[in-house]
Structure formats: structure tokens, C-alpha cells
Short mmCIF file of C-alpha atoms in Angstrom, two decimals:
data_model
loop_
_atom_site.label_atom_id
_atom_site.label_comp_id
_atom_site.label_asym_id
_atom_site.label_seq_id
_atom_site.Cartn_x
_atom_site.Cartn_y
_atom_site.Cartn_z
CA MET A 204 154.59 39.49 135.83
CA THR A 205 151.12 37.97 135.84
CA ILE A 206 148.93 38.04 132.73
CA ALA A 207 146.50 40.37 134.53
CA LYS A 208 149.24 42.91 135.33
CA TRP A 209 150.53 42.72 131.76
CA GLN A 210 147.04 43.40 130.39
CA ASP A 211 146.53 46.32 132.80
CA GLY A 212 149.83 47.82 131.72
CA ARG A 213 149.04 47.42 128.04
CA ILE A 214 145.59 49.06 128.44
CA ALA A 215 147.14 51.96 130.35
CA GLY A 216 149.68 52.39 127.60
CA LEU A 217 147.01 52.40 124.91
CA ILE A 218 144.98 55.00 126.83
CA GLY A 219 148.05 57.15 127.27
CA GLY A 220 148.87 56.87 123.59
CA LEU A 221 145.34 57.87 122.60
CA ALA A 222 145.52 60.89 124.89
CA VAL A 223 148.78 61.98 123.27
CA LEU A 224 147.29 61.52 119.79
CA SER A 225 144.03 63.33 120.63
CA ALA A 226 145.68 66.35 122.25
CA PRO A 227 146.87 67.88 118.94
CA LEU A 228 143.45 67.17 117.38
CA LEU A 229 141.68 69.00 120.20
CA ALA A 230 144.12 71.86 119.93
CA GLN A 231 143.28 72.21 116.24
CA GLN A 232 139.55 72.78 116.91
CA PRO A 233 138.85 76.55 116.66
CA ALA A 234 137.16 78.23 119.60
CA GLN A 235 133.61 79.43 119.01
CA THR A 236 133.27 83.08 118.09
CA PRO A 237 131.02 85.25 120.29
CA LEU A 238 128.38 85.21 117.53
CA GLN A 239 128.51 81.40 117.37
CA ARG A 240 128.09 81.24 121.13
CA ALA A 241 125.08 83.56 120.90
CA LYS A 242 123.52 81.38 118.21
CA ALA A 243 124.16 78.26 120.32
CA ALA A 244 122.44 79.93 123.30
CA VAL A 245 119.42 80.75 121.13
CA GLU A 246 119.31 77.17 119.84
CA ARG A 247 119.40 75.81 123.41
CA THR A 248 116.39 77.94 124.25
CA THR A 249 114.45 76.73 121.21
CA ARG A 250 115.11 73.12 122.23
CA SER A 251 113.48 73.81 125.61
CA VAL A 252 110.05 74.02 123.93
CA LYS A 253 108.79 71.44 121.48
CA ALA A 254 107.80 73.49 118.45
CA THR A 255 108.87 74.30 114.91
CA TRP A 256 111.10 77.39 115.04
CA GLY A 257 112.28 79.87 112.44
CA ILE A 258 114.52 82.76 113.52
CA TYR A 259 116.34 85.56 111.73
CA VAL A 260 118.45 88.19 113.47
CA LYS A 261 120.57 90.94 111.89
CA SER A 262 122.56 93.86 113.23
CA LEU A 263 122.23 96.82 110.88
CA GLU A 264 125.56 98.22 112.09
CA THR A 265 127.78 95.13 111.87
CA ASN A 266 125.72 93.00 109.43
CA GLU A 267 126.12 90.04 111.82
CA GLU A 268 123.33 87.52 111.40
CA ILE A 269 121.83 84.60 113.29
CA ALA A 270 119.71 82.41 111.05
CA ILE A 271 117.94 79.28 112.30
CA ASP A 272 115.71 77.78 109.60
CA ALA A 273 115.31 81.39 108.45
CA ASP A 274 114.08 80.38 104.99
CA ARG A 275 111.33 78.07 106.22
CA GLN A 276 107.92 79.30 105.09
CA MET A 277 105.73 79.57 108.18
CA GLU A 278 102.28 80.72 109.31
CA THR A 279 102.32 84.47 109.96
CA MET A 280 99.00 84.94 111.72
CA SER A 281 98.77 88.70 112.36
CA THR A 282 102.36 89.55 111.40
CA ILE A 283 100.99 89.55 107.81
CA LYS A 284 99.42 92.86 108.80
CA ILE A 285 102.85 94.44 108.25
CA PRO A 286 102.76 93.70 104.48
CA LEU A 287 99.14 94.94 104.44
CA MET A 288 100.26 98.16 106.13
CA ILE A 289 103.03 98.52 103.53
CA GLU A 290 100.55 98.16 100.67
CA ALA A 291 98.27 100.75 102.27
CA PHE A 292 101.17 103.22 102.46
CA GLU A 293 102.14 102.49 98.85
CA GLN A 294 98.60 103.31 97.72
CA ILE A 295 98.56 106.44 99.87
CA LYS A 296 101.80 107.52 98.18
CA ALA A 297 100.16 106.86 94.80
CA GLY A 298 97.22 109.11 95.76
CA ARG A 299 94.50 106.42 95.82
CA PHE A 300 93.43 107.49 99.31
CA ALA A 301 94.87 109.51 102.20
CA LEU A 302 95.75 108.97 105.86
CA THR A 303 93.14 111.59 106.73
CA ASP A 304 90.29 109.96 104.78
CA LYS A 305 87.35 109.04 106.99
CA TYR A 306 85.80 105.61 107.49
CA THR A 307 82.43 105.07 109.18
CA LEU A 308 81.97 101.75 110.98
CA VAL A 309 79.18 99.50 109.74
CA GLU A 310 78.11 96.38 111.61
CA ALA A 311 78.94 94.09 108.67
CA ASP A 312 82.63 95.00 108.94
CA SER A 313 82.90 94.00 112.60
CA GLN A 314 85.22 91.02 113.12
CA PRO A 315 85.91 88.86 116.21
CA GLY A 316 89.24 88.13 117.83
CA THR A 317 91.75 90.79 118.71
CA GLY A 318 90.97 94.48 118.56
CA THR A 319 88.62 97.08 119.97
CA ILE A 320 86.73 98.53 116.99
CA GLN A 321 84.28 95.60 117.12
CA ARG A 322 83.11 96.99 120.49
CA LEU A 323 82.21 100.39 119.07
CA ASP A 324 78.73 101.29 117.89
CA PRO A 325 78.03 101.39 114.16
CA GLY A 326 78.48 104.93 112.92
CA ALA A 327 81.80 105.45 114.73
CA VAL A 328 84.11 107.52 112.52
CA MET A 329 87.87 107.06 112.24
CA THR A 330 90.62 107.96 109.79
CA VAL A 331 92.71 105.63 107.65
CA LYS A 332 95.62 106.38 109.98
CA ASP A 333 93.44 105.28 112.92
CA LEU A 334 92.69 102.00 111.14
CA ILE A 335 96.37 101.30 110.41
CA THR A 336 97.35 102.18 113.98
CA MET A 337 94.69 99.93 115.52
CA MET A 338 95.56 97.09 113.13
CA ILE A 339 99.17 97.17 114.36
CA ILE A 340 99.12 98.11 118.04
CA VAL A 341 96.15 95.95 119.11
CA SER A 342 96.02 93.73 116.01
CA ASP A 343 92.48 94.89 115.28
CA ASN A 344 90.75 92.46 112.92
CA THR A 345 87.96 94.87 111.97
CA ALA A 346 90.55 97.43 110.86
CA THR A 347 92.31 94.64 108.96
CA GLU A 348 89.10 93.68 107.16
CA VAL A 349 88.46 97.29 106.10
CA LEU A 350 92.05 97.92 104.98
CA TYR A 351 92.13 94.73 102.90
CA ARG A 352 89.02 95.96 101.11
CA MET A 353 90.53 99.41 100.59
CA VAL A 354 93.75 98.13 98.99
CA GLY A 355 92.12 95.44 96.82
CA GLY A 356 92.41 92.32 98.96
CA PRO A 357 95.24 89.87 99.64
CA GLU A 358 95.98 89.80 95.90
CA ALA A 359 97.17 93.42 95.99
CA VAL A 360 99.46 92.68 98.94
CA ASN A 361 100.89 89.64 97.16
CA ARG A 362 101.57 91.59 93.98
CA ARG A 363 103.51 94.11 96.05
CA MET A 364 105.53 91.37 97.74
CA ASP A 365 106.26 89.81 94.32
CA ALA A 366 107.48 93.17 93.03
CA MET A 367 109.83 93.38 96.01
CA GLY A 368 111.19 89.89 95.33
CA LEU A 369 109.55 88.37 98.43
CA LYS A 370 108.05 85.30 96.79
CA ASN A 371 107.40 83.42 100.05
CA THR A 372 105.39 86.19 101.70
CA ARG A 373 101.71 85.61 100.97
CA ALA A 374 98.53 87.17 102.35
CA MET A 375 96.10 84.26 102.31
CA ASN A 376 92.81 85.09 104.06
CA VAL A 377 90.83 88.09 105.23
CA PRO A 378 89.23 87.89 108.71
CA SER A 379 85.69 87.50 107.28
CA ARG A 380 86.81 84.25 105.58
CA TRP A 381 89.19 82.96 108.24
CA PHE A 382 86.90 83.15 111.27
CA PRO A 383 83.93 81.32 109.68
CA SER A 384 86.33 78.55 108.61
CA LEU A 385 87.56 78.27 112.17
CA ARG A 386 84.04 78.19 113.60
CA SER A 387 83.00 75.40 111.23
CA ALA A 388 85.94 73.15 112.21
CA PRO A 389 85.42 70.26 114.67
CA SER A 390 87.96 71.90 117.03
CA THR A 391 90.57 74.64 116.97
CA GLU A 392 93.32 72.03 117.14
CA GLN A 393 91.91 70.13 114.17
CA PHE A 394 91.57 73.40 112.25
CA TYR A 395 95.25 74.14 112.86
CA ARG A 396 96.43 70.60 112.12
CA ASP A 397 94.56 70.54 108.82
CA GLY A 398 96.39 73.70 107.74
CA LYS A 399 93.87 74.51 105.00
CA TYR A 400 93.30 78.15 105.91
CA PRO A 401 96.54 79.95 106.77
CA PHE A 402 96.07 83.60 107.61
CA GLY A 403 99.35 84.34 105.88
CA LEU A 404 102.75 82.85 105.04
CA THR A 405 106.30 84.18 105.09
CA THR A 406 109.84 83.28 106.12
CA PRO A 407 111.76 84.83 109.03
CA ARG A 408 114.34 86.20 106.60
CA GLU A 409 111.79 87.83 104.26
CA MET A 410 109.98 89.49 107.15
CA GLY A 411 113.38 90.60 108.42
CA ARG A 412 114.12 92.20 105.04
CA LEU A 413 110.93 94.26 105.28
CA LEU A 414 111.85 95.43 108.77
CA GLU A 415 115.38 96.30 107.66
CA MET A 416 114.06 98.43 104.78
CA MET A 417 111.72 100.15 107.22
CA GLU A 418 114.60 101.00 109.57
CA ARG A 419 116.76 102.22 106.69
CA GLY A 420 113.93 104.46 105.47
CA THR A 421 113.58 102.77 102.09
CA LEU A 422 110.25 101.01 102.60
CA VAL A 423 107.78 103.01 100.46
CA ASP A 424 109.70 106.21 101.27
CA LYS A 425 111.44 107.83 104.24
CA ASN A 426 108.35 109.54 105.65
CA SER A 427 106.23 106.40 105.33
CA SER A 428 108.97 104.24 106.90
CA ASP A 429 109.27 106.65 109.81
CA LEU A 430 105.52 106.69 110.40
CA MET A 431 105.29 102.88 110.25
CA LEU A 432 108.05 102.68 112.86
CA ARG A 433 106.29 105.18 115.12
CA ILE A 434 103.10 103.13 114.90
CA MET A 435 104.92 99.87 115.67
CA ARG A 436 106.64 101.44 118.69
CA GLY A 437 103.16 101.78 120.20
CA GLN A 438 102.59 98.00 120.25
CA LEU A 439 100.57 97.02 123.33
CA TYR A 440 101.24 93.25 123.35
CA ARG A 441 104.54 92.92 125.24
CA THR A 442 104.76 89.28 126.32
CA ARG A 443 107.27 88.03 123.73
CA ILE A 444 110.24 89.99 122.33
CA PRO A 445 110.04 92.76 124.99
CA ARG A 446 109.36 90.32 127.85
CA TYR A 447 112.87 90.25 129.35
CA VAL A 448 114.62 92.95 127.32
CA THR A 449 115.64 96.29 128.84
CA GLY A 450 117.53 99.24 127.42
CA TYR A 451 115.94 99.11 123.97
CA THR A 452 112.98 100.69 122.21
CA ILE A 453 111.10 97.83 120.54
CA PRO A 454 108.80 98.46 117.57
CA HIS A 455 107.26 95.07 116.80
CA LYS A 456 104.19 93.12 115.69
CA THR A 457 102.88 89.89 117.15
CA GLY A 458 100.95 87.10 115.46
CA ASP A 459 99.32 84.27 117.30
CA PHE A 460 97.02 81.33 117.30
CA LEU A 461 98.04 80.02 120.71
CA PRO A 462 99.08 77.49 121.72
CA TYR A 463 99.88 76.35 118.17
CA VAL A 464 101.48 79.50 116.72
CA GLY A 465 103.30 82.32 118.48
CA ASP A 466 105.17 84.88 116.32
CA ASP A 467 106.83 88.19 117.04
CA VAL A 468 108.85 90.33 114.65
CA GLY A 469 110.47 93.68 115.24
CA MET A 470 113.55 95.67 116.07
CA LEU A 471 115.72 96.34 119.10
CA GLU A 472 116.65 100.02 118.93
CA ALA A 473 119.28 101.72 121.08
CA PRO A 474 121.74 104.57 120.46
CA GLY A 475 124.28 103.32 117.94
CA ARG A 476 122.66 99.98 117.27
CA THR A 477 119.57 98.49 115.65
CA ILE A 478 118.91 94.75 115.56
CA ILE A 479 116.25 93.09 113.44
CA ILE A 480 114.65 90.09 115.15
CA SER A 481 112.10 87.86 113.45
CA VAL A 482 110.78 84.87 115.42
CA PHE A 483 108.20 82.40 114.12
CA THR A 484 106.93 79.23 115.78
CA GLY A 485 104.43 76.56 114.87
CA ASN A 486 103.31 73.01 115.67
CA HIS A 487 103.26 73.76 119.38
CA PHE A 488 100.72 71.92 121.50
CA GLY A 489 101.86 72.76 125.02
CA SER A 490 101.52 75.82 127.24
CA GLY A 491 101.13 79.07 125.34
CA ASP A 492 102.77 80.95 128.21
CA MET A 493 105.85 78.71 128.06
CA LEU A 494 106.12 79.38 124.32
CA GLU A 495 105.98 83.13 124.93
CA HIS A 496 108.54 82.73 127.72
CA ALA A 497 110.91 80.97 125.30
CA ILE A 498 110.49 83.69 122.66
CA GLY A 499 111.28 86.23 125.36
CA LEU A 500 114.46 84.35 126.27
CA VAL A 501 115.52 84.21 122.60
CA ALA A 502 115.14 87.99 122.39
CA LYS A 503 117.08 88.44 125.64
CA GLU A 504 119.99 86.34 124.35
CA VAL A 505 120.08 88.48 121.22
CA ALA A 506 119.82 91.76 123.13
CA ASP A 507 122.51 90.76 125.63
CA TYR A 508 124.90 89.67 122.89
CA PHE A 509 124.67 92.90 120.93
CA ALA A 510 124.85 95.01 124.10
CA TYR A 511 128.09 93.17 124.92
CA ARG A 512 129.40 93.64 121.36
CA HIS A 513 128.65 97.34 121.50
#
């Protein structure tokens, strides 16, 4: 036997021995559960877009959860309008004002950005319920400005969140402070990178807890929870969670400062199942449409998994 043949034989033997040794080790590795596979699919989607992600998902029937950096405090943008809505309903329950109370638009209240009230003439009259509805379904910033003033500002919202044990959920700025700060910045990107004026802060898990209480009818009270859900089901911005999802009713609320921030939080509702889904992103400097596409794919993975489980 030549030295070369001897070496080839020895190498083959070593490889064979390693294969025999590794086979039991591979056999010992547990197969992924369906929930683990669903989480892995969500994680693959998040890696397709360079951004900071925070995701929290929970089935209210099975208590299954998917949590990806779910306790990271992140910029809410307009999803902070959900805690503001909650505080308004708490004060309505306490008798401080009523859903039927009238508000008359004055020019000083008009705020830029999303919404339609800014396009109305001063003197337009609407109810408190109108203001809450417009704040949620078209993210109206003028309605937000007025409702913050009615409840006592971000401080009142934060006290409510503290009382609920949600220490990371903070209302930070009203529109009449936030927009002038943005306009005075050298650029929108620099304004975002500096991070000095967040509109609001929360974690995916804390926002998910609020949504869960709303679905269970324990947020403020059953009637208030039901009305908040009805309002959120009227959401007009449908390019994120609902983008690729069928077979579910989807009450939700978006928040955005594209392309840097794209958030969407809500519920997937179908007979016999309700899934909380809370998606936050930040530090994104690419295509806003691609970010929305990725959020839509995350929601589809979640919806498909729970449809299969059902």
C-alpha cells in the first residue's frame, strides 16, 4: 500500500467515524414546534429590511405568544393616540365631559400632517365622539391636539399609564409642539436621528396589553372597550397589518414617520379566535413602501399560523 492510499483510507475512516458519532447528536435535537417555526418565519421577514424591529403577538384563546424584542421601548408616532383615547374614555366615565359634547373648530387648533379637520372652515362643529373617531381612523392631528387639551395634556395620559403599570408607555409631545420642532430642524432625517422630540414611547408588549384588555372588555369598562373597538375597525390606512391578510376583521392603529418609523398595532378577529399583533419599527432609511410590505408579510405569517392552528 502506498502512503497516499493509506492516508486516503485513514481520512475516510475518520469521516465515517465522525458521521457515526454525530448521528445520535442530531437525533437528540428536538424538532421545532409549529409556533417556533412561525416565529422563525417572522424573524426571516424582519431580516429582509434593515430596521430596528419590536414585535409582540398573542392569541387570546391559546395564550401562545411570539415576542421579538417585545420589551424594547420604541417611538410610537400616532399609535400613542390609543392611550390618549383611553384617557378620554376614562374621563367620560368619570363625568368630566361626554361623547355628545360639542366642539367648535377654531383656526388656532388646526394642525398639519394627517387628518381632515384642518381642511374644514373655522366654526365647524363636531362632537367629542367625532374627534376620537377622526383621531383614530384617519389619525387626525387637529383632533389629537384638541383631545390632549381636553384631558389635561400628555401628563394626564402618563398618569393613567402609570396607574395601569405601563411604565414604558409615555405620551411625549402634542402636535402643536412636535410640528414646529420638525420645521426648525435642518432636515427631517436629522430631526429623526437626533431623537430629541419623540411623539410618544412604548413597548410592543405594553401596547399589546392595552389591546388585550380592550378585546376582553376590561379597558375602562365593557361599553367603552366595545366602542373603542368599533372605532378602530373603521381604520382607513390599510397598507400594513391588513395588506396581505384575508379572513379577519382588523381593528388597528398606525403610526408613522416614514421612511424612518412605521408602526401598526391591532387585532386579527375571526370566529373563535382573536390575535393581538403589535409591530414597531425604527431606524429605517430605505424605501417606506418596502417597510410597509415587510410589516404586511409579518402579519400574514401570524394570520396564516393561527388559521392553521385553528
